[in-house]
Short mmCIF file of C-alpha atoms in Angstrom, two decimals:
data_model
loop_
_atom_site.label_atom_id
_atom_site.label_comp_id
_atom_site.label_asym_id
_atom_site.label_seq_id
_atom_site.Cartn_x
_atom_site.Cartn_y
_atom_site.Cartn_z
CA MET A 1 -5.42 13.47 -9.56
CA ALA A 2 -5.53 14.46 -5.95
CA ALA A 3 -3.79 12.25 -3.35
CA THR A 4 -4.80 11.30 0.09
CA ASN A 5 -1.94 11.90 2.34
CA LEU A 6 -0.61 8.45 3.61
CA SER A 7 -0.87 9.59 7.22
CA LEU A 8 -4.42 10.50 6.98
CA LEU A 9 -5.13 6.77 6.35
CA PHE A 10 -4.07 5.96 9.80
CA LYS A 11 -4.99 9.33 11.62
CA ASN A 12 -6.70 8.86 14.92
CA LEU A 13 -6.21 5.01 14.73
CA ASP A 14 -5.35 3.28 18.13
CA LEU A 15 -4.09 -0.21 18.26
CA ALA A 16 -7.52 -1.84 18.55
CA ALA A 17 -9.09 0.25 15.80
CA PHE A 18 -6.17 -0.38 13.64
CA TYR A 19 -6.62 -4.11 13.99
CA GLN A 20 -10.36 -3.73 13.44
CA ARG A 21 -9.97 -1.96 10.11
CA PHE A 22 -6.88 -3.72 8.76
CA SER A 23 -6.64 -7.19 10.25
CA SER A 24 -7.26 -9.10 7.06
CA ALA A 25 -5.44 -9.00 3.47
CA GLU A 26 -8.81 -8.31 1.91
CA GLN A 27 -9.49 -5.22 4.10
CA CYS A 28 -6.05 -3.88 3.16
CA LEU A 29 -6.46 -4.68 -0.50
CA LYS A 30 -9.92 -3.14 -0.42
CA VAL A 31 -8.77 0.11 0.91
CA ILE A 32 -5.77 0.09 -1.70
CA ALA A 33 -8.03 -0.48 -4.49
CA ASP A 34 -10.49 2.29 -3.40
CA GLU A 35 -7.99 4.81 -3.14
CA LYS A 36 -6.06 3.81 -6.22
CA TRP A 37 -8.84 3.86 -8.47
CA ARG A 38 -11.35 6.50 -6.71
CA ASP A 39 -11.09 8.82 -9.80
CA GLY A 40 -12.08 5.84 -12.18
CA TYR A 41 -9.95 3.04 -13.71
CA VAL A 42 -7.58 3.92 -16.70
CA CYS A 43 -5.60 1.06 -18.27
CA ARG A 44 -2.04 1.71 -18.03
CA SER A 45 -1.43 -0.12 -21.35
CA CYS A 46 -4.07 1.24 -23.66
CA GLY A 47 -5.82 4.07 -21.61
CA HIS A 48 -9.22 2.25 -21.79
CA SER A 49 -11.58 2.90 -18.86
CA ASN A 50 -13.82 -0.32 -19.04
CA TYR A 51 -12.75 -3.32 -16.86
CA CYS A 52 -13.79 -6.53 -15.37
CA ILE A 53 -12.62 -8.37 -12.25
CA GLY A 54 -8.89 -9.51 -12.57
CA LYS A 55 -7.44 -12.62 -11.47
CA SER A 56 -6.01 -11.40 -8.09
CA PRO A 57 -8.36 -10.10 -5.40
CA PHE A 58 -9.32 -6.41 -5.94
CA SER A 59 -7.46 -6.40 -9.38
CA ARG A 60 -8.91 -5.03 -12.58
CA ARG A 61 -8.58 -6.41 -16.00
CA CYS A 62 -8.92 -4.10 -18.98
CA THR A 63 -11.91 -5.30 -21.48
CA ARG A 64 -9.86 -3.93 -24.61
CA CYS A 65 -6.21 -5.33 -24.18
CA LYS A 66 -6.77 -7.67 -21.33
CA HIS A 67 -4.00 -6.05 -19.10
CA ASP A 68 -4.52 -7.28 -15.49
CA GLU A 69 -3.52 -4.75 -12.78
CA SER A 70 -3.28 -5.76 -9.12
CA ALA A 71 -4.53 -3.31 -6.59
CA THR A 72 -1.03 -3.03 -5.11
CA ALA A 73 0.78 -2.33 -8.62
CA HIS A 74 2.40 1.29 -8.71
CA THR A 75 1.71 1.95 -5.09
CA ILE A 76 4.08 1.87 -1.98
CA PHE A 77 2.97 -1.87 -1.64
CA HIS A 78 4.07 -2.75 -5.04
CA ARG A 79 6.24 -5.88 -4.94
CA CYS A 80 6.03 -6.07 -1.23
CA ARG A 81 7.63 -9.14 0.05
CA ILE A 82 5.81 -9.19 3.42
CA PRO A 83 2.10 -10.04 4.10
CA ILE A 84 -0.01 -6.95 3.29
CA THR A 85 -1.11 -6.80 6.72
CA ASP A 86 2.37 -6.46 8.11
CA ALA A 87 3.01 -3.81 5.58
CA PHE A 88 0.00 -1.97 6.86
CA GLU A 89 1.09 -2.38 10.30
CA ILE A 90 4.58 -0.99 9.61
CA ALA A 91 2.92 2.04 7.68
CA TRP A 92 0.64 2.54 10.60
CA MET A 93 3.53 2.57 13.04
CA VAL A 94 5.88 4.79 10.78
CA CYS A 95 3.06 7.31 10.33
CA GLY A 96 2.18 7.54 14.13
CA THR A 97 5.88 7.53 15.00
CA PRO A 98 8.07 8.61 12.25
CA GLY A 99 11.09 8.21 14.49
CA ILE A 100 10.51 4.50 15.18
CA SER A 101 13.69 2.54 14.25
CA SER A 102 13.67 -0.51 11.95
CA TYR A 103 15.23 -2.66 14.93
CA GLU A 104 11.99 -1.71 16.94
CA LEU A 105 9.70 -2.52 13.83
CA SER A 106 11.50 -5.73 13.21
CA ARG A 107 11.14 -6.53 16.89
CA ARG A 108 7.44 -6.05 16.93
CA LEU A 109 6.66 -7.76 13.75
CA GLU A 110 9.22 -10.47 13.99
CA THR A 111 10.53 -9.53 10.60
CA ARG A 112 14.21 -9.13 9.37
CA GLN A 113 15.39 -5.68 9.98
CA MET A 114 16.39 -5.00 6.66
CA THR A 115 13.11 -5.66 5.30
CA CYS A 116 11.55 -3.06 7.92
CA TRP A 117 14.27 -0.57 7.01
CA LYS A 118 13.57 -0.81 3.15
CA PHE A 119 9.78 -0.68 3.61
CA LYS A 120 10.00 2.27 6.20
CA LYS A 121 12.11 4.16 3.66
CA ARG A 122 9.40 3.78 1.19
CA ILE A 123 6.93 5.00 3.69
CA MET A 124 9.07 8.17 4.64
CA GLU A 125 9.62 9.02 1.14
CA CYS A 126 5.97 8.80 0.43
CA MET A 127 5.38 11.07 3.39
CA ALA A 128 8.00 13.63 2.33
CA GLU A 129 6.39 13.78 -1.00
CA GLY A 130 3.12 14.23 0.60
CA SER A 131 1.79 11.67 -1.99
CA GLY A 132 -0.95 9.35 -1.84
CA LEU A 133 -0.66 5.31 -2.07
CA HIS A 134 -1.16 5.52 -5.88
CA LEU A 135 1.25 8.29 -6.53
CA PHE A 136 4.14 6.60 -5.35
CA GLU A 137 5.97 5.44 -8.56
CA LEU A 138 8.94 3.12 -8.02
CA SER A 139 11.24 4.51 -10.70
CA GLY A 140 14.17 2.11 -9.55
CA LYS A 141 13.71 2.64 -5.81
CA GLY A 142 13.13 0.28 -3.04
#
């Protein structure tokens, strides 16, 4: 499965374009779901490929085993404790300026510095691996 590099998602987006494209949770979740399942849905529990709409926005539910998978599951946004729009903003800032400090992210988003540091670390690992959103497995990280 080929992956879209994370930085390509935000390439050539200035602040106005970023806010136009990612200003709502729905817009962010749609982008994640489109990237995650662009090669088709396969249930992680049973391997079935048919699905219906899941419980949360842009989630998918297996029609065989009824396993419900959110758009953010098994991505860098998995179990993200900040609003998805803030997470996207951190990702945009880190991809555009990898040297940005977690203190600067914290100041701009009015979020705890440690939260920004942890999420920046995830993004930097994803960028270092050259993996896309859906290939970042959390194997005990974060």
